[in-house]
Amino acid sequence: MRAVLDVRNLTTRFSTPTGALVAVNDVSFSLREREILGLVGESGSGKSVTLRSLIRLLPSIASQSGEVIWQGHDILKMSPKEVRAVRGGQISMIFQEPTTALNPVLPIGLQIDENLRAHTTLSHRERLNRARELMDLVGIPEAARRLAEYPHQFSGGMKQRAMIAIALASNPRLLLADEPTTALDVTIQDQILKLILDLRDELAMSVIFVTHDLGVVAATCDRMAVMYAGRIVETGTIADVFARPMHAYTRGLLGSVPRVGTERSPLMSIEGTPPGLSSIPRGCAFHPRCDFATNVCRVSQPVTETVEPEHDVACHNSLAVLEAGSPVQ
Amino acid sequence: MSIALYRTASLPRPLIFGGAILAASLLLAIFPSVFAPYDPNAFDYAALLQGPSTAHLMGTDNFGRDVLSRVIHAYTIDMQIAVFATVFPFLIGTVIGALVGYVGGISETIFGRIVDAVITFPFLVLVIAIVSILGPGLLNMYIAVGVVGWVFYARIIAAEVKVQKRLDYADAGRAMGYTHMRIIFRHLLPNAITPAVVYWMTDMALAILLGSSLGYLGLGAQPPAAEWGVQIADGKNFMATAWWISVFPGLAIVLTGLGFSLTGDGLAEVLRTKK
């Protein structure tokens, strides 16, 4: 399968009064057709900013470098008008908090209509039909009636479904999902994940899924990329990364997830807290918290290497980590 | 269903009273001749300066004109002042405020200086200054009020839009590829406009006061037009002997102003509970 999205050396800086902060540092990955990529990391690791950087959805204090190749064109070099055509048309996004991401004073139907107006040439009647179709697609019953309702008349799960309907209105090829299930309770979370999986199959689109929930990643994604302090430290298929983590941070994350069906054992935790963007340590950013750290980690930033097929890691001691074994096996 | 019932059942009382006063005022303003017993400008030298009686409920003035008929006919001009002196500031202020609030940066700094400059002067003084340059009359009064008044609306809207543009749904609009104009006027403005609408109602009450003040000073509506401010000015020489010439137009101002204020309060309450 060929790559639909190719990200090379993407770097996003924020210029602040106290100096430049690097929120996304030299990030590279690619995404294939119909693939779901999980972007995993703690709060502040830069996963949401990475996602927003792809479609340049950043405040004016941000500056970007690198390349985001989407269907042969670099999004970072596009004019504002071209970017607008990509956003919502070819690449859509859904957000963490459906309650605040929907406009409270406009009916749901009108919000779907807005996307169709911006990206299609459909007539009024066709847009109405399409809106009904979308409501069916995302599993909202009684579409005709609910199109006229306002967000506050929808439950949390239904709001996220409506958000997805708006995002999918113009048949995007890529869906960016920024923790779409974090604000929902567990049973609803499951329904929404299943919906996204179904839609991926039905509409043949790719998905980038930002989350800090490894359970969600294991259940939905094909591949995962682990982020720490603005960098991707490990990339691989779900099976590979879970079975043979090669970065000490990934191993720590896997060890901190409780599991059912195994003997009760204390959860591992990663000591310390992730560094702030203004105080990222020299060398490998993870070394102060790392059990495997050696002298070289303190002075030099590890480069990303392909250690196994489709399994990349940026760690000086990846073999030692690999030997220590996966905490989830 | 239950929501709809709840809403109609709890229409705030100020809105009901205010609305009723405004509805009646509007009716008088549109059909004054239906309600006025006499021609407002007909002199009757047989009945000069007569006190309230069954023939003239509010008495007559120094030309024998029926005060009640003049008060009723004045609704046409004064309600017009309430609307026209406020609708242009409202519209202009809303557009400029929305743009300034969204764009921010230098536009905000420049706008801030303009606001400072305008609010340094007392509103009435500034308007009187402009009217005396342009010359008296209603049209010039609208222009003068418009030049100054938009600032207050723009300030309210800019502050609201500034808050709204940081919310997720504004980001979502950008993520869907909508143009800035579309995001500002279609998505942000409906969320930001409530306080400006409420202020508009209060402003209409102030506009009637302003219109009457300028009429009184001879800078607004010109005699012999029936206008409350003009009427009060006409009667000021007879206050000791024929109080009714000035007092009844004054009461009309109070009542209409009350109507607008109550409506504004009630509207604020309704729009607040809706969120």
Coordinates of C-alpha atoms in Angstrom, one line a residue:
Chain A
M1 CA 0.0 0.0 0.0
R2 CA 1.3 3.5 -0.8
A3 CA 1.6 6.3 1.6
V4 CA -1.2 9.0 1.5
L5 CA 0.6 11.2 4.0
D6 CA 4.3 11.6 4.4
V7 CA 5.7 13.8 7.2
R8 CA 9.4 14.6 7.1
N9 CA 11.3 16.5 9.7
L10 CA 8.3 18.4 10.9
T11 CA 9.3 21.0 13.5
T12 CA 6.9 23.4 15.2
R13 CA 8.2 26.3 17.3
F14 CA 6.3 28.8 19.4
S15 CA 8.0 32.2 19.8
T16 CA 7.2 33.4 23.3
P17 CA 8.5 36.5 25.3
T18 CA 10.9 34.2 27.1
G19 CA 12.3 32.6 24.0
A20 CA 11.4 30.0 21.4
L21 CA 9.8 26.7 22.5
V22 CA 10.1 23.6 20.3
A23 CA 6.8 21.8 20.7
V24 CA 7.3 19.3 17.8
N25 CA 10.9 18.4 17.1
D26 CA 12.0 16.7 13.8
V27 CA 9.0 14.4 13.6
S28 CA 8.8 12.0 10.6
F29 CA 6.3 9.4 9.8
S30 CA 4.1 8.2 7.0
L31 CA 0.6 6.9 6.8
R32 CA -0.9 4.5 4.4
E33 CA -4.3 4.2 2.9
R34 CA -6.9 2.8 5.3
E35 CA -4.3 2.8 8.1
I36 CA -5.0 3.9 11.6
L37 CA -2.0 5.4 13.3
G38 CA -2.0 5.9 17.1
L39 CA 0.0 8.9 18.3
V40 CA 0.7 8.1 22.0
G41 CA 2.3 10.0 24.8
E42 CA 1.8 11.8 28.1
S43 CA 0.2 15.2 28.4
G44 CA 2.5 17.8 26.9
S45 CA 4.5 15.4 24.8
G46 CA 3.4 17.3 21.7
K47 CA 1.0 14.9 20.2
S48 CA -1.9 17.3 19.8
V49 CA 0.4 20.0 18.4
T50 CA 1.8 17.5 15.9
L51 CA -1.7 16.7 14.8
R52 CA -2.6 20.4 14.4
S53 CA 0.7 21.1 12.7
L54 CA -0.3 18.8 9.8
I55 CA -3.1 21.2 8.7
R56 CA -1.4 24.3 10.1
L57 CA -4.1 24.8 12.7
L58 CA -1.8 26.8 15.0
P59 CA -1.7 30.2 16.7
S60 CA 0.1 33.0 14.9
I61 CA 3.1 32.7 17.3
A62 CA 4.0 29.3 15.8
S63 CA 6.4 28.7 13.0
Q64 CA 6.9 25.4 11.1
S65 CA 9.6 23.7 9.1
G66 CA 9.9 20.4 7.4
E67 CA 7.5 18.8 4.9
V68 CA 3.9 17.5 5.2
I69 CA 3.4 15.8 1.8
W70 CA -0.3 15.2 1.2
Q71 CA -1.1 13.6 -2.2
G72 CA 2.0 14.9 -3.7
H73 CA 1.8 18.5 -2.4
D74 CA 3.5 20.0 0.6
I75 CA 0.8 21.4 2.9
L76 CA 3.3 23.7 4.6
K77 CA 4.0 25.4 1.2
M78 CA 0.3 25.9 0.3
S79 CA -1.5 29.2 0.1
P80 CA -4.1 29.9 2.8
K81 CA -6.8 29.2 0.2
E82 CA -5.3 25.9 -0.7
V83 CA -5.0 24.9 2.9
R84 CA -8.7 25.8 3.5
A85 CA -9.6 23.4 0.6
V86 CA -7.7 20.6 2.3
R87 CA -9.0 21.3 5.8
G88 CA -12.5 19.8 6.2
G89 CA -12.5 18.7 2.5
Q90 CA -9.7 16.2 2.3
I91 CA -8.4 16.1 5.8
S92 CA -10.9 16.5 8.6
M93 CA -10.5 16.7 12.4
I94 CA -12.6 15.8 15.4
F95 CA -11.9 17.1 18.9
Q96 CA -11.7 15.9 22.4
E97 CA -14.6 17.7 23.9
P98 CA -17.7 17.5 21.6
T99 CA -19.6 19.8 24.0
T100 CA -17.3 22.7 23.2
A101 CA -16.3 21.8 19.7
L102 CA -19.9 22.2 18.4
N103 CA -21.4 25.7 18.0
P104 CA -24.0 26.0 20.8
V105 CA -26.3 28.4 19.0
L106 CA -26.6 26.7 15.6
P107 CA -28.7 23.6 14.9
I108 CA -26.7 20.4 14.1
G109 CA -28.1 20.3 10.5
L110 CA -26.9 23.8 9.8
Q111 CA -23.4 22.9 11.1
I112 CA -23.3 19.9 8.7
D113 CA -24.6 22.2 6.0
E114 CA -21.7 24.7 6.6
N115 CA -19.1 22.1 5.7
L116 CA -21.0 21.0 2.6
R117 CA -21.3 24.7 1.5
A118 CA -17.6 25.2 2.0
H119 CA -16.4 22.1 0.1
T120 CA -19.1 20.9 -2.3
T121 CA -21.2 22.4 -5.1
L122 CA -24.4 20.5 -4.0
S123 CA -27.7 22.3 -4.3
H124 CA -29.8 23.0 -1.2
R125 CA -31.9 19.9 -1.6
E126 CA -28.9 17.7 -2.2
R127 CA -27.2 19.1 0.9
L128 CA -30.2 18.3 3.0
N129 CA -30.2 14.7 1.7
R130 CA -26.5 14.4 2.3
A131 CA -27.0 15.6 5.9
R132 CA -29.7 13.0 6.5
E133 CA -27.4 10.4 5.0
L134 CA -24.6 11.4 7.3
M135 CA -26.8 11.2 10.4
D136 CA -27.6 7.6 9.4
L137 CA -24.0 6.9 8.7
V138 CA -22.9 7.9 12.2
G139 CA -25.8 6.2 13.8
I140 CA -28.0 9.1 15.0
P141 CA -31.6 7.9 14.8
E142 CA -34.5 10.1 13.6
A143 CA -32.2 12.1 11.4
A144 CA -34.9 14.5 10.0
R145 CA -36.0 15.6 13.4
R146 CA -32.5 15.8 15.0
L147 CA -31.0 17.9 12.3
A148 CA -33.2 20.8 13.6
E149 CA -32.0 20.3 17.1
Y150 CA -29.3 22.2 19.0
P151 CA -26.2 20.6 20.5
H152 CA -27.5 21.0 24.1
Q153 CA -30.3 18.6 23.1
F154 CA -27.8 15.8 22.3
S155 CA -26.1 13.5 24.8
G156 CA -22.3 13.4 25.0
G157 CA -22.0 10.4 22.8
M158 CA -24.5 11.8 20.3
K159 CA -22.6 15.0 20.2
Q160 CA -19.4 13.2 19.2
R161 CA -21.3 11.4 16.5
A162 CA -22.6 14.7 15.2
M163 CA -19.1 16.1 15.3
I164 CA -18.0 13.1 13.2
A165 CA -20.9 13.6 10.8
I166 CA -19.7 17.2 10.3
A167 CA -16.1 16.1 9.8
L168 CA -17.1 13.5 7.3
A169 CA -19.5 15.6 5.3
S170 CA -17.2 16.2 2.3
N171 CA -15.8 12.6 2.2
P172 CA -12.3 13.3 3.6
R173 CA -9.5 10.9 2.9
L174 CA -7.9 11.4 6.3
L175 CA -9.5 11.9 9.7
L176 CA -7.5 13.5 12.5
A177 CA -8.9 12.4 15.8
D178 CA -7.6 14.4 18.8
E179 CA -8.5 12.2 21.8
P180 CA -12.1 11.8 20.6
T181 CA -13.1 9.5 23.4
T182 CA -11.4 11.0 26.4
A183 CA -14.4 13.0 27.5
L184 CA -16.9 10.2 27.2
D185 CA -17.7 7.4 29.6
V186 CA -16.4 4.0 28.9
T187 CA -19.4 2.3 27.2
I188 CA -19.9 5.3 24.9
Q189 CA -16.2 5.4 24.3
D190 CA -16.4 1.9 23.0
Q191 CA -19.3 2.7 20.6
I192 CA -17.4 5.7 19.2
L193 CA -14.2 3.7 18.6
K194 CA -16.2 1.0 16.9
L195 CA -17.9 3.7 14.8
I196 CA -14.6 5.1 13.7
L197 CA -13.3 1.6 12.8
D198 CA -16.5 0.9 10.7
L199 CA -16.3 4.3 9.0
R200 CA -12.6 3.7 8.1
D201 CA -13.7 0.4 6.3
E202 CA -16.8 1.9 4.7
L203 CA -15.2 5.2 3.5
A204 CA -11.7 3.8 2.9
M205 CA -10.0 6.6 4.8
S206 CA -6.9 6.8 7.0
V207 CA -7.0 7.9 10.6
I208 CA -4.5 9.5 12.9
F209 CA -5.6 8.9 16.5
V210 CA -4.1 10.9 19.3
T211 CA -4.6 9.4 22.7
H212 CA -2.9 8.7 26.0
D213 CA -4.9 5.5 26.4
L214 CA -2.9 2.4 25.4
G215 CA -6.0 0.2 25.7
V216 CA -7.6 2.3 23.0
V217 CA -4.5 2.1 20.8
A218 CA -4.4 -1.7 21.1
A219 CA -8.1 -2.0 20.3
T220 CA -8.2 0.3 17.3
C221 CA -4.8 1.1 15.7
D222 CA -2.7 -0.7 13.1
R223 CA 0.5 1.1 14.0
M224 CA 1.6 3.4 16.8
A225 CA 4.1 6.2 17.3
V226 CA 5.2 7.0 20.8
M227 CA 6.0 10.7 21.5
Y228 CA 8.1 12.1 24.3
A229 CA 9.1 15.8 24.7
G230 CA 8.1 16.7 21.1
R231 CA 9.9 13.8 19.4
I232 CA 8.7 10.4 18.1
V233 CA 10.8 7.9 20.1
E234 CA 9.4 4.6 18.7
T235 CA 7.2 3.6 15.8
G236 CA 6.0 0.2 14.8
T237 CA 3.0 -2.1 14.4
I238 CA 0.9 -2.6 17.5
A239 CA 1.9 -6.2 17.8
D240 CA 5.6 -5.4 17.5
V241 CA 5.6 -2.5 19.9
F242 CA 3.5 -4.2 22.6
A243 CA 5.5 -7.5 22.3
R244 CA 9.0 -6.1 21.9
P245 CA 9.3 -2.4 23.0
M246 CA 12.7 -1.1 22.3
H247 CA 12.5 2.3 23.9
A248 CA 12.7 2.5 27.7
Y249 CA 9.9 5.1 27.7
T250 CA 7.5 2.8 25.7
R251 CA 8.4 0.0 28.0
G252 CA 7.6 2.2 31.0
L253 CA 4.2 3.2 29.5
L254 CA 3.2 -0.4 28.8
G255 CA 4.2 -1.4 32.3
S256 CA 1.9 1.3 33.8
V257 CA -1.3 -0.1 32.4
P258 CA -3.3 -2.4 34.6
R259 CA -4.4 -5.7 33.1
V260 CA -7.1 -8.2 33.8
G261 CA -6.6 -12.0 33.8
T262 CA -3.1 -12.0 35.1
E263 CA -1.7 -12.4 38.5
R264 CA -2.0 -9.2 40.6
S265 CA 1.3 -7.5 40.5
P266 CA 2.3 -3.9 41.4
L267 CA 2.1 -1.5 38.5
M268 CA 5.3 -0.1 37.3
S269 CA 5.6 3.6 37.1
I270 CA 7.9 6.0 35.4
E271 CA 9.6 8.1 38.1
G272 CA 9.5 11.9 37.7
T273 CA 7.5 14.1 35.4
P274 CA 7.9 14.9 31.7
P275 CA 10.1 18.0 31.1
G276 CA 8.6 21.3 30.3
L277 CA 9.2 22.6 26.8
S278 CA 11.5 25.3 28.1
S279 CA 13.7 22.8 30.0
I280 CA 14.2 19.8 27.8
P281 CA 17.4 18.0 29.0
R282 CA 20.5 17.7 26.8
G283 CA 21.1 14.4 25.1
C284 CA 18.2 12.0 25.2
A285 CA 15.3 14.0 26.7
F286 CA 14.2 10.9 28.6
H287 CA 17.5 10.1 30.3
P288 CA 16.8 11.6 33.8
R289 CA 13.8 9.2 34.2
C290 CA 15.4 6.3 32.4
D291 CA 16.5 3.0 34.1
F292 CA 18.6 2.1 31.2
A293 CA 20.4 5.4 30.9
T294 CA 24.2 5.4 30.2
N295 CA 26.7 8.1 29.8
V296 CA 26.1 8.5 26.1
C297 CA 22.4 9.3 26.8
R298 CA 23.4 12.4 28.8
V299 CA 25.4 14.0 25.9
S300 CA 24.0 12.8 22.6
Q301 CA 20.6 12.8 21.1
P302 CA 19.9 9.3 19.7
V303 CA 19.0 9.1 16.0
T304 CA 16.0 7.1 14.8
E305 CA 17.1 3.7 13.5
T306 CA 15.1 1.0 11.8
V307 CA 16.0 -1.9 14.1
E308 CA 13.5 -4.4 12.8
P309 CA 11.4 -4.2 9.6
E310 CA 8.7 -1.5 10.2
H311 CA 10.0 -0.9 13.8
D312 CA 11.9 2.3 14.3
V313 CA 13.4 3.5 17.6
A314 CA 15.5 6.4 18.8
C315 CA 17.3 4.9 21.8
H316 CA 21.0 4.3 22.5
N317 CA 20.2 1.2 24.5
S318 CA 17.4 -0.3 22.5
L319 CA 18.9 -3.7 22.6
A320 CA 19.2 -3.7 26.4
V321 CA 15.5 -2.6 26.6
L322 CA 14.5 -5.3 24.1
E323 CA 16.3 -7.9 26.2
A324 CA 14.5 -6.8 29.4
G325 CA 11.3 -7.9 27.7
S326 CA 7.8 -6.5 27.5
P327 CA 5.9 -5.9 30.7
V328 CA 2.6 -6.9 28.9
Q329 CA 3.8 -10.4 27.9
Chain B
M1 CA -41.3 19.5 24.7
S2 CA -40.8 20.0 28.4
I3 CA -38.2 22.6 27.6
A4 CA -40.6 24.6 25.4
L5 CA -43.3 24.6 28.1
Y6 CA -40.8 25.7 30.7
R7 CA -39.7 28.6 28.6
T8 CA -43.1 30.0 27.9
A9 CA -44.3 29.5 31.5
S10 CA -41.4 31.5 32.8
L11 CA -41.3 34.5 30.5
P12 CA -39.9 37.1 32.9
R13 CA -42.4 39.7 34.1
P14 CA -40.2 42.7 33.0
L15 CA -40.4 41.4 29.5
I16 CA -44.2 41.1 29.6
F17 CA -44.7 44.6 31.0
G18 CA -42.0 46.2 28.9
G19 CA -43.2 44.4 25.8
A20 CA -46.8 45.6 26.4
I21 CA -45.6 49.2 26.8
L22 CA -43.6 49.1 23.6
A23 CA -46.4 47.4 21.7
A24 CA -48.8 50.2 22.7
S25 CA -46.2 52.9 22.0
L26 CA -45.6 51.4 18.5
L27 CA -49.4 51.4 17.9
L28 CA -49.6 55.1 18.8
A29 CA -46.5 55.9 16.7
I30 CA -47.9 54.2 13.6
F31 CA -51.6 55.3 13.8
P32 CA -51.5 58.6 15.8
S33 CA -54.5 60.1 14.1
V34 CA -56.7 57.2 15.1
F35 CA -56.1 57.8 18.8
A36 CA -55.6 61.6 18.9
P37 CA -58.9 63.4 19.5
Y38 CA -57.7 66.7 17.8
D39 CA -55.3 67.9 15.1
P40 CA -52.0 68.4 17.0
N41 CA -51.3 71.7 15.3
A42 CA -54.8 73.2 15.2
F43 CA -54.9 76.5 17.1
D44 CA -58.0 77.2 19.2
Y45 CA -57.9 80.7 20.5
A46 CA -61.2 80.1 22.4
A47 CA -59.4 77.5 24.7
L48 CA -55.9 78.9 25.6
L49 CA -54.0 77.4 28.5
Q50 CA -56.9 75.3 29.8
G51 CA -56.3 72.7 32.5
P52 CA -57.1 69.0 32.1
S53 CA -60.9 68.6 31.5
T54 CA -63.2 66.1 29.8
A55 CA -62.8 68.0 26.5
H56 CA -59.0 68.2 26.8
L57 CA -57.8 65.3 29.0
M58 CA -54.3 66.8 29.2
G59 CA -55.3 70.4 28.8
T60 CA -54.3 72.9 26.1
D61 CA -51.2 75.0 25.5
N62 CA -50.7 78.7 24.9
F63 CA -52.0 78.3 21.3
G64 CA -55.0 76.3 22.4
R65 CA -53.5 73.1 20.9
D66 CA -54.6 69.8 22.6
V67 CA -51.7 68.5 24.7
L68 CA -52.9 64.9 24.5
S69 CA -53.1 65.0 20.7
R70 CA -49.6 66.5 20.6
V71 CA -48.2 63.8 23.0
I72 CA -49.7 61.1 20.9
H73 CA -48.4 62.5 17.6
A74 CA -45.0 62.9 19.2
Y75 CA -44.8 59.1 19.5
T76 CA -44.2 59.0 15.7
I77 CA -41.1 61.2 16.0
D78 CA -39.8 59.9 19.3
M79 CA -40.1 56.2 18.4
Q80 CA -38.3 56.9 15.2
I81 CA -35.5 58.6 17.1
A82 CA -35.3 55.5 19.4
V83 CA -34.9 53.2 16.4
F84 CA -32.8 55.3 13.9
A85 CA -30.5 56.8 16.5
T86 CA -29.5 53.3 17.6
V87 CA -29.8 50.9 14.7
F88 CA -26.9 52.3 12.8
P89 CA -24.5 52.4 15.8
F90 CA -25.6 48.9 16.5
L91 CA -24.9 47.6 13.0
I92 CA -21.7 49.5 12.5
G93 CA -20.4 48.7 16.0
T94 CA -21.2 45.0 15.6
V95 CA -19.3 44.6 12.4
I96 CA -16.3 46.6 13.5
G97 CA -16.3 45.0 17.0
A98 CA -16.4 41.5 15.5
L99 CA -13.5 42.2 13.2
V100 CA -11.4 43.9 15.8
G101 CA -12.1 41.1 18.4
Y102 CA -11.2 38.4 15.9
V103 CA -8.1 40.0 14.3
G104 CA -6.7 41.5 17.5
G105 CA -3.1 42.8 17.4
I106 CA -2.7 46.3 15.9
S107 CA -6.3 46.8 15.0
E108 CA -7.1 46.3 18.7
T109 CA -4.6 48.9 19.8
I110 CA -5.9 51.5 17.3
F111 CA -9.5 50.7 18.3
G112 CA -8.6 51.0 22.0
R113 CA -7.2 54.5 21.4
I114 CA -10.4 55.5 19.5
V115 CA -12.5 54.3 22.4
D116 CA -10.4 56.2 24.9
A117 CA -10.8 59.4 22.8
V118 CA -14.5 59.0 22.5
I119 CA -15.3 58.2 26.2
T120 CA -13.1 61.0 27.4
F121 CA -15.9 63.4 26.4
P122 CA -19.3 63.3 27.9
F123 CA -21.6 61.7 25.3
L124 CA -24.1 64.6 25.3
V125 CA -21.4 67.3 24.9
L126 CA -19.9 65.4 22.0
V127 CA -23.2 65.0 20.2
I128 CA -24.2 68.6 20.8
A129 CA -20.9 69.7 19.4
I130 CA -21.3 67.6 16.2
V131 CA -25.0 68.7 15.8
S132 CA -24.0 72.4 16.1
I133 CA -21.4 71.9 13.4
L134 CA -23.8 70.1 11.1
G135 CA -26.8 72.2 11.9
P136 CA -29.9 71.3 13.8
G137 CA -32.4 68.7 12.6
L138 CA -33.2 65.0 13.0
L139 CA -31.0 63.7 10.2
N140 CA -27.9 65.5 11.6
M141 CA -28.8 64.2 15.0
Y142 CA -28.8 60.6 13.7
I143 CA -25.4 61.2 12.1
A144 CA -24.0 62.7 15.3
V145 CA -25.2 59.9 17.5
G146 CA -24.0 57.3 14.9
V147 CA -20.5 58.8 14.8
V148 CA -20.1 58.5 18.6
G149 CA -22.5 55.6 19.5
W150 CA -21.0 52.7 17.5
V151 CA -18.0 52.7 19.8
F152 CA -20.0 51.3 22.7
Y153 CA -21.4 48.5 20.7
A154 CA -18.1 47.7 19.1
R155 CA -16.4 47.5 22.5
I156 CA -19.0 45.0 23.8
I157 CA -18.9 42.8 20.7
A158 CA -15.1 42.9 20.5
A159 CA -14.7 41.7 24.1
E160 CA -17.2 38.8 23.5
V161 CA -15.7 37.7 20.1
K162 CA -12.3 37.7 21.8
V163 CA -13.5 35.1 24.2
Q164 CA -15.5 33.1 21.7
K165 CA -12.6 32.9 19.1
R166 CA -10.5 30.9 21.6
L167 CA -13.2 28.2 22.1
D168 CA -13.0 24.8 20.5
Y169 CA -15.8 25.4 18.1
A170 CA -14.0 28.3 16.5
D171 CA -10.9 26.0 16.1
A172 CA -13.3 23.3 14.7
G173 CA -14.5 25.9 12.1
R174 CA -10.9 26.6 11.1
A175 CA -10.2 22.8 11.0
M176 CA -13.2 22.5 8.6
G177 CA -11.6 25.0 6.2
Y178 CA -14.1 27.8 6.6
T179 CA -13.1 31.3 5.7
H180 CA -12.4 33.9 8.4
M181 CA -15.4 36.0 7.4
R182 CA -17.6 32.9 7.7
I183 CA -16.2 32.0 11.1
I184 CA -16.6 35.6 12.4
F185 CA -20.1 36.4 11.2
R186 CA -21.8 33.0 10.9
H187 CA -20.2 31.1 13.8
L188 CA -18.8 33.5 16.4
L189 CA -21.2 36.5 16.1
P190 CA -24.4 34.6 17.1
N191 CA -22.7 33.6 20.3
A192 CA -21.4 37.1 21.0
I193 CA -24.3 39.3 20.2
T194 CA -26.5 38.8 23.2
P195 CA -25.1 41.6 25.4
A196 CA -25.1 44.0 22.5
V197 CA -28.8 43.3 21.9
V198 CA -29.6 43.9 25.6
Y199 CA -27.5 47.1 25.5
W200 CA -29.4 48.2 22.4
M201 CA -32.7 48.1 24.3
T202 CA -31.3 50.3 27.0
D203 CA -29.7 52.5 24.4
M204 CA -33.1 53.1 22.8
A205 CA -34.4 54.5 26.1
L206 CA -31.3 56.8 26.3
A207 CA -31.9 57.8 22.6
I208 CA -35.4 59.1 23.5
L209 CA -34.0 61.1 26.3
L210 CA -31.2 62.4 24.1
G211 CA -33.7 63.2 21.3
S212 CA -35.9 65.1 23.8
S213 CA -32.9 66.9 25.2
L214 CA -31.8 68.1 21.8
G215 CA -35.4 69.0 21.0
Y216 CA -35.5 71.0 24.2
L217 CA -32.3 72.8 23.3
G218 CA -33.6 73.4 19.8
L219 CA -31.0 71.1 18.1
G220 CA -33.3 68.2 17.3
A221 CA -36.8 68.2 16.0
Q222 CA -37.9 71.7 15.1
P223 CA -41.1 73.5 16.3
P224 CA -44.0 73.3 15.5
A225 CA -43.4 69.6 15.2
A226 CA -45.0 67.6 18.1
E227 CA -42.0 66.1 19.9
W228 CA -41.8 65.6 23.7
G229 CA -38.6 67.7 24.2
V230 CA -40.0 70.5 22.0
Q231 CA -43.2 70.4 24.0
I232 CA -41.4 70.6 27.3
A233 CA -39.4 73.5 26.1
D234 CA -42.7 75.2 24.8
G235 CA -44.2 74.8 28.3
K236 CA -41.3 76.0 30.4
N237 CA -42.5 79.6 30.5
F238 CA -45.8 78.5 31.8
M239 CA -44.6 76.0 34.5
A240 CA -46.2 77.9 37.4
T241 CA -49.6 78.5 35.8
A242 CA -50.0 75.6 33.2
W243 CA -47.9 72.7 34.4
W244 CA -49.7 70.2 32.1
I245 CA -48.0 71.5 29.0
S246 CA -44.6 70.2 30.1
V247 CA -45.5 67.4 32.6
F248 CA -47.5 65.1 30.3
P249 CA -44.8 64.9 27.6
G250 CA -42.4 64.3 30.4
L251 CA -44.5 61.4 31.7
A252 CA -44.6 60.0 28.1
I253 CA -40.8 60.0 28.1
V254 CA -40.6 58.2 31.4
L255 CA -43.1 55.6 30.4
T256 CA -41.5 54.8 27.0
G257 CA -38.1 54.7 28.5
L258 CA -39.4 52.3 31.1
G259 CA -40.8 50.1 28.4
F260 CA -37.4 49.9 26.7
S261 CA -35.5 49.3 29.9
L262 CA -37.9 46.6 31.1
T263 CA -37.7 44.9 27.7
G264 CA -33.9 45.0 27.9
D265 CA -33.9 43.5 31.4
G266 CA -36.3 40.8 30.4
L267 CA -34.5 40.0 27.2
A268 CA -31.2 39.6 29.2
E269 CA -32.9 37.2 31.5
V270 CA -34.4 35.1 28.7
L271 CA -31.1 35.0 26.7
R272 CA -29.1 34.1 29.8
T273 CA -31.2 31.2 30.8
K274 CA -31.2 29.9 27.3
K275 CA -27.5 29.3 27.5

